[in-house]
Coordinates of C-alpha atoms in Angstrom, one line a residue:
M216 CA -44.1 163.0 53.5
N217 CA -46.2 162.7 57.2
I218 CA -48.3 165.7 56.8
R219 CA -48.6 165.7 60.7
Y220 CA -44.7 166.7 61.2
L221 CA -44.6 169.4 59.1
C222 CA -47.5 170.9 61.4
S223 CA -46.2 173.1 64.1
A224 CA -47.3 172.1 67.4
T225 CA -48.4 175.1 68.1
L226 CA -51.5 174.7 65.9
I227 CA -52.1 171.4 68.7
F228 CA -52.0 173.9 71.1
F229 CA -54.9 176.2 68.4
I230 CA -57.0 173.2 67.8
L231 CA -57.4 171.8 70.8
T232 CA -58.3 175.3 72.8
L233 CA -61.9 175.7 71.3
T234 CA -64.4 174.3 72.6
N235 CA -73.0 174.5 78.6
T236 CA -74.2 176.8 80.6
S237 CA -75.3 178.1 84.3
I238 CA -76.1 181.5 85.5
A239 CA -73.7 183.9 85.2
Q240 CA -72.1 185.2 87.6
Q241 CA -71.9 188.5 86.9
D242 CA -72.8 191.2 84.1
M243 CA -70.3 192.6 81.0
D244 CA -69.8 196.3 82.2
F245 CA -70.4 198.5 79.1
D246 CA -69.1 202.1 81.4
D247 CA -66.0 200.4 82.5
P248 CA -63.3 202.6 82.0
R249 CA -61.4 199.7 80.4
V250 CA -64.4 199.6 77.4
G251 CA -63.3 201.9 74.5
L252 CA -59.5 202.1 75.1
E253 CA -57.5 203.1 72.0
A254 CA -55.5 201.2 70.6
G255 CA -51.7 200.3 69.6
L256 CA -48.4 198.6 70.3
F257 CA -46.2 200.6 72.7
D258 CA -48.5 203.6 72.4
A259 CA -52.4 201.9 73.3
E260 CA -53.9 203.8 76.2
E261 CA -54.5 202.1 79.5
A262 CA -57.2 201.9 81.9
I263 CA -56.0 201.3 85.8
W264 CA -57.1 200.9 89.4
N265 CA -56.4 200.1 92.4
L266 CA -53.2 199.4 91.1
N267 CA -49.8 201.6 90.1
K268 CA -48.0 200.8 87.1
L269 CA -43.9 201.7 87.7
V270 CA -42.4 201.0 84.5
T271 CA -43.0 199.1 81.1
V272 CA -39.2 197.7 80.2
P273 CA -39.9 196.4 76.2
P274 CA -37.9 193.6 74.9
S275 CA -34.3 193.4 73.7
A276 CA -34.0 193.4 68.8
D277 CA -33.5 189.4 69.6
F278 CA -36.7 189.3 71.2
I279 CA -39.2 192.3 70.1
G280 CA -42.4 190.6 67.4
A281 CA -41.6 187.3 69.2
I282 CA -44.1 185.8 71.5
N283 CA -43.1 186.5 75.0
S284 CA -44.3 183.7 77.5
D285 CA -44.0 182.8 81.5
L286 CA -41.6 184.1 84.3
A287 CA -39.6 182.3 87.4
F288 CA -37.9 184.8 90.0
K289 CA -34.9 184.0 91.8
D290 CA -33.6 186.4 94.5
N291 CA -33.5 190.4 92.1
Y292 CA -34.2 188.2 89.0
V293 CA -37.2 187.4 86.6
F294 CA -36.6 185.4 84.3
Q295 CA -39.1 185.9 80.9
G296 CA -39.5 183.3 78.5
N297 CA -40.2 183.6 74.9
Y298 CA -40.3 181.9 72.2
N299 CA -36.5 182.7 70.8
G300 CA -35.1 181.8 74.0
V301 CA -34.4 183.3 77.5
Q302 CA -34.5 186.8 78.8
I303 CA -33.3 187.9 82.5
W304 CA -34.1 191.1 84.0
D305 CA -32.6 192.8 86.7
V306 CA -34.9 193.5 89.1
S307 CA -32.7 194.8 91.7
D308 CA -34.8 198.0 91.5
P309 CA -38.2 196.9 90.4
A310 CA -39.4 200.2 88.8
N311 CA -36.2 200.2 87.0
P312 CA -35.9 196.6 85.8
V313 CA -32.0 196.3 83.7
M314 CA -31.5 193.6 80.9
A315 CA -29.1 190.8 82.3
K316 CA -28.7 188.8 80.1
E317 CA -30.2 187.6 76.5
Y318 CA -30.3 184.2 75.8
L319 CA -31.3 183.1 72.2
C320 CA -32.7 179.3 71.4
P321 CA -35.3 179.4 70.1
A322 CA -38.2 176.5 71.0
S323 CA -42.3 176.9 71.8
Q324 CA -42.9 178.0 74.2
S325 CA -39.6 178.3 76.6
D326 CA -41.5 177.9 80.0
V327 CA -39.2 178.7 82.9
S328 CA -38.4 177.0 85.8
V329 CA -35.6 177.8 88.1
Y330 CA -34.3 175.9 91.7
E331 CA -31.2 176.7 93.3
N332 CA -28.8 177.0 90.3
L333 CA -30.8 175.6 88.0
L334 CA -33.0 176.9 84.9
F335 CA -35.5 174.7 83.4
V336 CA -37.1 175.5 80.2
S337 CA -39.9 173.8 78.2
G338 CA -39.5 173.1 73.9
E339 CA -42.5 171.7 72.5
G340 CA -42.1 173.4 68.5
L341 CA -40.6 171.0 65.9
G342 CA -38.3 173.9 64.9
G343 CA -36.0 173.9 68.5
R344 CA -32.1 172.7 68.2
L345 CA -30.5 170.9 70.9
D346 CA -27.9 173.1 69.7
C347 CA -29.7 176.0 70.6
G348 CA -29.8 177.4 66.6
S349 CA -32.2 179.7 65.4
Q350 CA -32.0 177.7 62.0
G351 CA -34.9 175.5 63.3
V352 CA -35.2 172.0 62.2
E353 CA -37.3 170.9 58.6
E354 CA -36.9 166.7 58.3
R355 CA -39.5 165.1 59.2
V356 CA -37.1 163.2 61.6
S357 CA -33.5 164.8 62.6
T358 CA -31.5 164.0 65.9
D359 CA -30.6 167.9 65.5
R360 CA -34.9 168.6 67.4
L361 CA -34.8 169.6 70.8
R362 CA -38.6 168.4 72.5
G363 CA -38.0 168.1 75.9
I364 CA -36.8 170.0 78.8
R365 CA -33.4 171.9 78.6
I366 CA -31.7 172.5 81.7
F367 CA -28.4 176.0 82.7
D368 CA -26.7 175.9 85.3
I369 CA -26.9 179.6 86.5
S370 CA -24.3 179.4 89.1
D371 CA -23.7 182.4 87.5
V372 CA -26.9 183.9 86.2
L373 CA -25.1 186.4 83.3
N374 CA -23.9 183.3 81.6
P375 CA -25.8 180.3 82.4
E376 CA -24.6 177.0 80.8
Y377 CA -26.7 175.1 79.5
I378 CA -25.7 171.4 80.5
H379 CA -28.2 168.9 79.3
N380 CA -31.6 168.5 78.2
V381 CA -34.0 165.6 78.7
Q382 CA -35.9 164.3 75.4
T383 CA -39.7 163.1 75.5
C384 CA -42.2 162.0 73.2
R385 CA -45.1 164.9 73.1
G386 CA -41.9 167.5 73.7
S387 CA -42.0 170.1 77.1
H388 CA -45.5 172.5 76.7
T389 CA -45.0 173.4 79.9
H390 CA -43.8 172.0 82.9
S391 CA -43.9 171.7 87.5
L392 CA -40.9 172.1 88.9
L393 CA -41.6 169.9 92.3
K394 CA -39.3 170.2 95.8
D395 CA -40.4 167.9 97.9
P396 CA -40.0 168.7 101.5
E397 CA -38.9 165.1 102.4
D398 CA -36.3 165.0 99.7
N399 CA -33.0 167.7 99.7
E400 CA -30.8 165.4 97.3
N401 CA -33.0 165.8 94.7
V402 CA -36.2 168.2 92.3
Y403 CA -38.6 166.3 90.1
V404 CA -39.2 168.0 87.1
Y405 CA -43.7 167.1 85.8
V406 CA -43.6 167.3 81.4
A407 CA -47.2 168.0 79.9
G408 CA -46.9 167.4 76.5
S409 CA -49.4 169.0 73.9
A410 CA -47.9 167.9 70.7
P411 CA -48.2 164.7 68.5
V412 CA -46.2 161.7 69.6
R413 CA -42.6 162.4 67.6
P414 CA -41.7 159.4 65.1
E415 CA -39.6 157.0 67.0
E416 CA -37.0 156.8 64.3
E417 CA -36.8 160.1 65.9
L418 CA -37.0 159.1 69.2
A419 CA -36.9 155.5 70.3
G420 CA -40.3 153.9 72.7
C421 CA -42.3 157.0 70.9
S422 CA -45.5 155.4 70.1
D423 CA -49.0 157.1 69.0
M424 CA -51.0 153.9 69.8
P425 CA -53.8 153.9 72.0
P426 CA -52.6 152.4 75.6
S427 CA -54.8 149.4 74.9
E428 CA -52.6 148.3 71.6
D429 CA -49.2 149.7 72.9
P430 CA -49.2 149.8 77.0
E431 CA -46.0 151.8 76.6
S432 CA -47.9 154.3 74.6
A433 CA -47.0 158.0 75.3
L434 CA -50.7 159.0 75.2
F435 CA -52.6 159.5 78.5
R436 CA -49.8 159.7 80.4
I437 CA -47.6 163.0 81.8
E438 CA -43.5 162.5 82.6
V439 CA -41.9 162.7 85.8
I440 CA -38.0 163.8 85.5
K441 CA -35.6 163.3 88.7
V442 CA -33.1 165.7 88.5
P443 CA -30.1 164.7 91.1
L444 CA -28.9 168.4 92.8
S445 CA -25.4 167.0 92.8
N446 CA -25.3 165.8 89.5
P447 CA -28.1 167.6 87.1
A448 CA -26.6 166.4 83.6
E449 CA -27.5 162.5 84.9
A450 CA -31.3 163.8 84.6
A451 CA -33.4 161.8 83.2
I452 CA -37.1 159.9 83.0
I453 CA -38.1 158.3 85.7
S454 CA -41.6 157.3 85.7
S455 CA -44.6 158.2 83.0
P456 CA -47.4 157.9 85.2
R457 CA -51.3 157.4 83.2
I458 CA -53.4 160.0 85.6
F459 CA -56.2 160.1 83.7
E460 CA -57.3 156.2 83.3
G461 CA -60.3 155.8 83.3
L462 CA -61.5 159.1 82.5
E463 CA -64.7 159.4 79.9
T464 CA -65.2 162.0 77.0
P465 CA -65.9 165.4 78.5
P466 CA -69.1 167.5 78.0
V467 CA -69.0 170.2 75.4
H468 CA -70.2 173.0 74.4
G469 CA -70.4 174.3 70.7
P470 CA -70.8 177.4 69.3
T471 CA -72.3 180.5 70.6
D472 CA -74.7 182.2 67.8
A473 CA -72.3 184.5 66.9
E474 CA -70.0 182.2 66.1
K475 CA -71.9 180.2 63.8
I476 CA -72.7 183.2 62.1
E477 CA -69.2 183.9 61.8
F478 CA -67.8 180.1 60.7
E479 CA -70.2 180.8 58.1
E480 CA -68.9 184.6 57.0
A481 CA -65.4 182.8 56.9
R482 CA -66.9 179.8 54.7
A483 CA -68.3 182.4 52.1
R484 CA -65.0 184.2 51.9
G485 CA -62.9 180.9 51.3
E486 CA -60.6 180.8 54.7
Y487 CA -60.1 177.0 55.7
V488 CA -63.5 176.0 58.6
V489 CA -63.3 172.3 59.9
S490 CA -65.2 170.9 61.8
I491 CA -64.5 168.2 64.6
G492 CA -67.0 166.9 67.3
A493 CA -69.2 169.8 68.7
R494 CA -66.3 172.0 67.7
N495 CA -65.9 174.7 64.4
Y496 CA -62.5 176.2 63.9
V497 CA -61.2 178.9 61.6
L498 CA -58.1 177.8 61.0
P499 CA -55.1 180.6 60.0
P500 CA -53.9 180.7 56.3
E501 CA -49.8 180.2 57.9
Y502 CA -51.6 176.8 59.9
V503 CA -52.8 175.8 56.3
S504 CA -50.0 176.8 54.0
P505 CA -47.6 173.7 55.3
M506 CA -50.5 171.0 55.1
I507 CA -51.5 172.6 51.7
T508 CA -48.1 172.4 50.5
S509 CA -47.8 168.6 51.9
Y510 CA -51.2 167.2 50.5
F511 CA -50.3 168.2 47.0
E512 CA -46.6 166.5 47.5
Q513 CA -48.3 163.3 48.8
Q514 CA -50.7 163.4 46.3
E515 CA -48.1 163.9 43.4
I516 CA -49.5 166.9 42.0
T517 CA -47.7 170.1 41.0
D518 CA -50.2 172.5 39.9
P519 CA -52.8 172.2 41.3
T520 CA -56.7 173.0 40.1
A521 CA -59.9 174.0 41.5
Q522 CA -61.1 171.0 42.0
D523 CA -57.8 169.5 43.8
T524 CA -58.2 172.3 46.3
T525 CA -61.8 171.0 46.8
A526 CA -60.6 167.9 47.3
F527 CA -58.4 169.6 49.8
R528 CA -61.0 171.3 51.8
E529 CA -62.5 167.8 51.9
A530 CA -59.8 165.8 53.3
L531 CA -58.8 169.0 56.4
T532 CA -61.1 168.0 58.3
G533 CA -59.2 164.1 58.4
I534 CA -55.9 165.8 58.2
V535 CA -56.1 167.8 61.2
T536 CA -58.6 165.3 63.0
A537 CA -55.0 163.1 62.5
M538 CA -52.6 165.5 64.2
M539 CA -54.7 165.6 67.3
G540 CA -55.0 162.0 67.0
L541 CA -58.4 161.9 68.0
E542 CA -59.2 158.7 65.1
T543 CA -57.7 157.1 68.1
V544 CA -58.8 158.2 71.3
E545 CA -62.7 158.4 70.5
G546 CA -64.6 158.1 73.6
R547 CA -61.9 158.6 75.6
G548 CA -61.2 161.1 78.2
P549 CA -58.0 163.5 78.0
D550 CA -54.5 162.4 77.6
Q551 CA -52.4 165.3 78.4
C552 CA -52.7 168.1 81.4
H553 CA -52.0 171.8 80.1
D554 CA -50.1 172.7 83.2
I555 CA -50.5 171.0 86.1
T556 CA -49.8 173.5 89.6
L557 CA -47.7 171.4 92.4
Y558 CA -48.0 172.8 96.5
P559 CA -45.8 170.0 98.1
E560 CA -46.4 171.6 101.2
I561 CA -49.9 169.8 101.3
G562 CA -48.9 167.1 99.2
L563 CA -51.5 167.4 96.5
A564 CA -51.6 169.1 93.4
G565 CA -54.1 170.8 90.9
G566 CA -53.7 169.1 86.9
A567 CA -55.7 171.2 84.6
C568 CA -56.0 168.7 82.0
E569 CA -58.0 169.2 78.7
G570 CA -61.4 168.6 79.3
Y571 CA -61.0 168.1 83.5
G572 CA -59.5 169.3 86.1
L573 CA -57.6 166.8 88.0
L574 CA -56.5 166.5 91.8
L575 CA -53.3 164.6 92.3
D576 CA -52.1 163.2 95.8
I577 CA -48.0 164.4 95.3
S578 CA -46.9 162.6 99.2
D579 CA -44.9 160.1 95.9
P580 CA -43.8 163.2 94.1
I581 CA -42.6 159.8 91.4
N582 CA -45.9 158.3 91.6
P583 CA -48.9 160.6 91.5
I584 CA -52.1 159.4 92.3
R585 CA -55.1 161.1 91.2
I586 CA -58.0 161.1 93.7
D587 CA -60.3 163.4 92.3
A588 CA -61.4 164.7 88.8
V589 CA -63.9 166.6 87.7
A590 CA -65.4 167.5 84.7
D591 CA -67.8 171.0 83.0
S592 CA -69.4 171.8 79.8
N593 CA -68.9 175.3 80.5
F594 CA -65.2 174.5 79.9
A595 CA -63.5 174.2 76.5
Y596 CA -60.0 174.3 77.9
W597 CA -58.6 173.7 81.3
H598 CA -55.7 175.3 81.8
S599 CA -54.2 176.1 84.6
A600 CA -55.3 175.5 88.2
T601 CA -54.6 177.9 92.0
F602 CA -54.7 176.4 95.5
S603 CA -55.9 178.7 98.5
N604 CA -52.8 178.9 100.8
D605 CA -54.7 176.7 103.2
G606 CA -55.3 173.9 100.2
S607 CA -58.9 174.3 101.2
K608 CA -60.1 175.6 97.5
I609 CA -59.2 175.2 94.2
L610 CA -59.2 177.5 91.1
F611 CA -59.3 176.8 87.8
T612 CA -59.0 178.9 84.6
D613 CA -60.7 178.2 81.0
E614 CA -58.4 178.5 78.4
W615 CA -61.0 178.8 75.8
G616 CA -59.8 179.8 71.9
G617 CA -56.2 178.5 73.3
G618 CA -54.8 182.6 74.2
R619 CA -55.3 183.7 69.8
G620 CA -59.6 184.2 69.9
A621 CA -61.2 186.7 71.0
K622 CA -63.1 185.2 74.0
C623 CA -64.6 188.7 76.2
R624 CA -67.2 190.0 73.8
D625 CA -70.0 190.9 74.9
T626 CA -71.9 187.9 72.9
D627 CA -69.4 185.5 74.7
P628 CA -71.6 183.7 77.5
M629 CA -69.7 184.7 81.1
E630 CA -69.3 181.4 82.1
W631 CA -67.1 180.8 79.4
G632 CA -63.6 181.2 79.4
A633 CA -63.6 182.2 82.8
N634 CA -62.4 180.7 86.3
A635 CA -63.9 178.2 88.4
Y636 CA -63.8 177.9 91.5
F637 CA -64.1 174.8 94.3
S638 CA -63.8 174.0 97.8
I639 CA -62.2 170.9 98.3
D640 CA -63.6 169.0 101.4
E641 CA -62.3 166.9 104.1
N642 CA -62.0 163.2 102.0
N643 CA -60.5 165.4 98.5
Q644 CA -63.5 165.9 97.3
M645 CA -64.0 169.2 94.8
Q646 CA -67.7 170.8 95.4
F647 CA -68.1 173.9 92.6
E648 CA -69.0 176.8 93.9
S649 CA -68.9 179.8 91.2
Y650 CA -67.5 181.4 88.1
F651 CA -65.8 184.4 87.5
K652 CA -64.9 186.2 84.5
L653 CA -63.8 189.5 82.6
P654 CA -66.3 191.8 83.5
A655 CA -65.4 194.6 80.7
P656 CA -66.1 193.0 77.5
Q657 CA -63.2 193.4 74.9
T658 CA -63.4 194.1 71.3
K659 CA -63.6 191.3 68.1
T660 CA -59.6 192.0 67.3
E661 CA -58.6 191.2 71.0
N662 CA -57.3 187.7 72.3
C663 CA -59.2 187.9 75.8
V664 CA -60.3 184.6 78.1
A665 CA -58.7 183.7 81.5
H666 CA -55.3 182.6 81.9
N667 CA -52.1 182.4 84.4
G668 CA -52.0 184.1 88.3
S669 CA -50.5 183.5 91.5
L670 CA -51.9 184.4 95.0
I671 CA -51.3 187.6 97.1
P672 CA -50.6 186.9 100.3
V673 CA -52.6 189.1 102.2
P674 CA -52.8 187.5 105.3
N675 CA -56.2 185.5 105.5
R676 CA -57.6 186.2 102.5
D677 CA -57.3 184.7 98.9
I678 CA -56.3 187.6 96.8
F679 CA -55.6 186.3 92.7
V680 CA -53.7 188.5 90.7
Q681 CA -54.3 186.9 87.4
S682 CA -53.3 187.4 83.2
W683 CA -56.5 187.4 80.4
Y684 CA -54.0 188.3 77.5
Q685 CA -55.7 191.7 75.8
G686 CA -58.1 191.7 78.3
G687 CA -55.0 193.0 80.8
I688 CA -54.6 191.4 84.1
S689 CA -57.2 191.9 86.8
I690 CA -57.0 191.5 91.1
T691 CA -59.9 189.4 93.0
D692 CA -61.0 188.6 96.1
W693 CA -62.0 184.5 96.9
T694 CA -61.8 184.5 99.9
D695 CA -65.6 183.4 99.9
P696 CA -65.5 181.4 96.4
S697 CA -69.3 181.2 95.8
N698 CA -68.4 185.5 95.8
V699 CA -65.6 186.2 93.4
I700 CA -64.9 190.5 93.8
E701 CA -62.7 192.2 91.5
I702 CA -60.3 194.4 93.2
A703 CA -58.5 195.9 91.2
Y704 CA -57.0 195.7 87.1
H705 CA -54.9 197.2 84.5
D706 CA -55.7 197.1 80.8
R707 CA -54.3 198.2 77.2
G708 CA -56.2 199.0 74.1
P709 CA -56.2 196.6 71.5
V710 CA -53.0 196.1 69.5
S711 CA -54.3 196.5 66.3
E712 CA -58.2 197.7 66.0
E713 CA -58.6 196.2 62.1
R714 CA -57.2 192.6 63.1
T715 CA -56.1 190.1 65.6
E716 CA -52.6 190.2 66.4
M717 CA -51.2 188.4 70.0
G718 CA -50.5 190.9 72.6
G719 CA -51.7 191.6 75.9
S720 CA -50.5 189.8 79.8
W721 CA -49.3 186.2 79.4
S722 CA -48.6 185.7 82.7
V723 CA -48.9 187.3 86.1
Y724 CA -47.2 186.8 89.7
W725 CA -47.1 188.5 92.7
Y726 CA -43.0 188.6 94.6
N727 CA -41.9 190.8 97.4
G728 CA -43.6 193.1 96.6
H729 CA -44.6 193.9 93.4
I730 CA -46.6 192.9 90.8
Y731 CA -44.8 191.3 87.6
S732 CA -46.5 190.8 84.2
S733 CA -44.8 189.1 81.1
E734 CA -46.5 191.4 78.1
I735 CA -46.6 189.0 75.2
A736 CA -45.8 191.9 72.8
R737 CA -44.8 194.8 74.8
G738 CA -42.1 193.3 76.9
L739 CA -42.1 193.5 81.1
D740 CA -44.8 195.7 83.2
V741 CA -44.7 196.2 86.9
F742 CA -46.7 197.3 89.3
E743 CA -47.5 198.0 92.8
L744 CA -50.5 198.0 94.9
M745 CA -52.6 200.6 96.1
P746 CA -54.7 201.3 99.3
S747 CA -58.2 201.2 98.5
E748 CA -61.5 200.5 100.3
F749 CA -60.6 196.8 99.5
L750 CA -57.3 196.3 100.9
T751 CA -55.4 198.9 103.5
E752 CA -52.0 200.3 103.4
N753 CA -51.6 197.8 106.6
E754 CA -52.7 194.8 104.6
I755 CA -50.0 195.1 101.5
A756 CA -47.6 196.4 104.1
A757 CA -48.0 192.9 105.6
A758 CA -47.8 191.4 102.5
N759 CA -44.9 193.0 101.0
S760 CA -43.3 191.7 104.7
V761 CA -43.4 187.9 103.0
Q762 CA -40.3 187.3 101.4
L763 CA -39.2 184.4 98.8
D764 CA -36.0 183.1 97.8
Y765 CA -37.6 182.1 94.2
L766 CA -40.8 181.5 92.8
N767 CA -41.8 179.1 89.7
A768 CA -45.3 179.6 87.7
Q769 CA -46.6 175.6 88.7
K770 CA -45.0 175.9 92.3
Q771 CA -47.2 177.0 94.8
P772 CA -45.3 178.0 98.1
T773 CA -46.7 178.1 101.3
Y774 CA -47.3 181.8 102.3
K775 CA -46.4 182.6 106.5
W776 CA -46.0 186.0 107.5
P777 CA -43.3 187.5 109.9
P778 CA -44.2 188.8 112.9
S779 CA -44.8 192.3 112.1
F780 CA -46.9 195.8 113.7
A781 CA -47.8 195.8 109.9
L782 CA -49.1 192.3 109.8
A783 CA -51.2 193.1 113.8
R784 CA -52.9 196.3 112.3
A785 CA -54.0 194.5 109.3
H786 CA -55.5 192.1 111.3
V787 CA -57.6 194.6 112.8
D788 CA -58.1 196.4 109.5
Q789 CA -60.5 193.3 108.8
F790 CA -62.2 193.3 112.1
E791 CA -63.3 196.3 111.3
R792 CA -64.2 195.4 107.7
N793 CA -65.9 192.1 108.7
S794 CA -67.1 193.9 112.2
T795 CA -66.0 191.2 114.1
M796 CA -65.8 194.0 116.8
N797 CA -67.6 197.1 117.8
A798 CA -66.2 200.6 117.0
E799 CA -64.6 201.0 120.5
E800 CA -63.2 197.7 120.3
I801 CA -61.0 198.8 117.5
A802 CA -60.6 201.7 118.8
S803 CA -58.4 200.6 121.4
L804 CA -56.5 197.9 119.6
R805 CA -55.2 200.4 117.5
A806 CA -54.3 202.5 120.6
E807 CA -52.5 199.5 122.5
I808 CA -50.5 198.5 118.6
D809 CA -49.7 202.4 118.5
E810 CA -48.3 201.9 122.0
A811 CA -46.6 198.8 121.9
E812 CA -45.0 200.1 118.9
Q813 CA -43.2 203.0 120.4
Q814 CA -42.0 200.5 123.4
G815 CA -40.8 198.1 121.0
N816 CA -43.2 195.6 122.8
Q817 CA -43.9 192.7 120.0
E818 CA -46.3 190.4 122.8
I819 CA -49.3 192.1 121.2
I820 CA -49.0 190.4 117.4
S821 CA -48.6 187.1 118.5
R822 CA -52.0 188.1 120.8
I823 CA -53.4 189.5 117.9
Q824 CA -52.4 186.6 115.7
E825 CA -54.2 184.5 118.0
M826 CA -57.0 186.1 117.5
A827 CA -57.4 186.5 114.1
G828 CA -56.6 182.8 113.2
T829 CA -53.2 183.1 111.1
P830 CA -50.5 180.7 111.1
D831 CA -47.1 181.9 112.0

């Protein structure tokens, strides 16, 4: 029996995501209201600043206790992925979301995207079934297993129809949906799979050999699926670009001093600790248990002795290394991406690819080309990317600890598990600017690290709302990427004070005037922005004038603002904040806008937009 396929793909993710230093950009704030919040699942103490929480709606019975994952949006619906399937919320009234449909179809991690009448769902774990059954798959090789992309017809949102799937060799941990502005007949799905390569007996053509030995290897590539909109049941892999060619092993950091002590204490307690390269990992018992069973079965040991158990501990590092495929790629760079954020309007994508941040040319969606790559020893696991609206900057997040670790403690470096910001020059080369990490220290029982978010369409500013798992959500202004400023937040106390339990915001996105957070354990949170010294009422109104038909986590739209008096007033507020004009000029402009609005004369809107340099 092959140990590799007995183990959950989640272990691969856990292992890969615990990986030197420069000056921190900000310090921990021990007086922050987020510090010391009381614990609880649905009754934790909360802290909020410059936001208004409208509502928290818990998951339904079939989904409670399972992990809520990513979000997608279409019209008045929010699609929330969950390891048990997909929940569809009707948010016609954002303050009162209504569960419109529960679709039970287990898979990890059920990341979702939508386009027109299609819903796409990722599946990577070994227990996902083609028939959406909840009984799982026990066999090493099975024709019942789903690892790839499911496609649903949501012409009737309340009755999704499962119409097709596309199987891939490494499954789909995440995916990105690309609508090429030049192609109205197809959409494309970029698939990032991080699990071991499945057996060739299960899916023909799957090879885990290095590309030097097998040019068709499933390693060191992504998959591009072409989906004909006229017949999505014909969706199929059209290319497998090797965007990692020539990348070397990136620099990594080792454990902190506090972690070294933790590892030694864990060993003394008899826990399972493995060391791979510069990294140490404490494996949860639920991940080790199937490996122990498989190991003793292979050794034909039915009544293991203490000596047998010791032998397993000594073999464990090699087992995990083989399971991750590291023995075949020594000295090589990453062999997969975690997230690829597509920005088709500017022809670029940002790939967060394990040890590198990549900039890709996607002008030909079938054949993306790497045009730049950056590595950073402060980053353990390049997780996701977001461009500025004008495409001149990009930020990457570092999911140090894999989302299951407490990485926002006061002993954790501020550059580790943070965001890194880069400007993009005229030659599409990325230049490092700064880091930002959540400034409020979290406890040792709170899984906390940088995670998913989106831009908020405030004109002429780069405002980013972002999840930090049990660190809550944070809103930052990165208009100046060398000086990132936090301007709003929401946080809860830990799920438990005694032990680390999964919870917090998996992802958070702005959509049509509201902010939606997928809370891993607690359901769906809905917020609205509040005016503050950092953000005026007019700027919020201008942002809320932007209305989208749909939004996906890894397909970034270009924000454009319809002409409005709120937009004109927002620009004047910015003139005042930036000292672009003196007080007399500001007062004169505001009076002119008031008079123009009373008279219904919109000429001043265009004039102020031109002054501000905002595209219409």
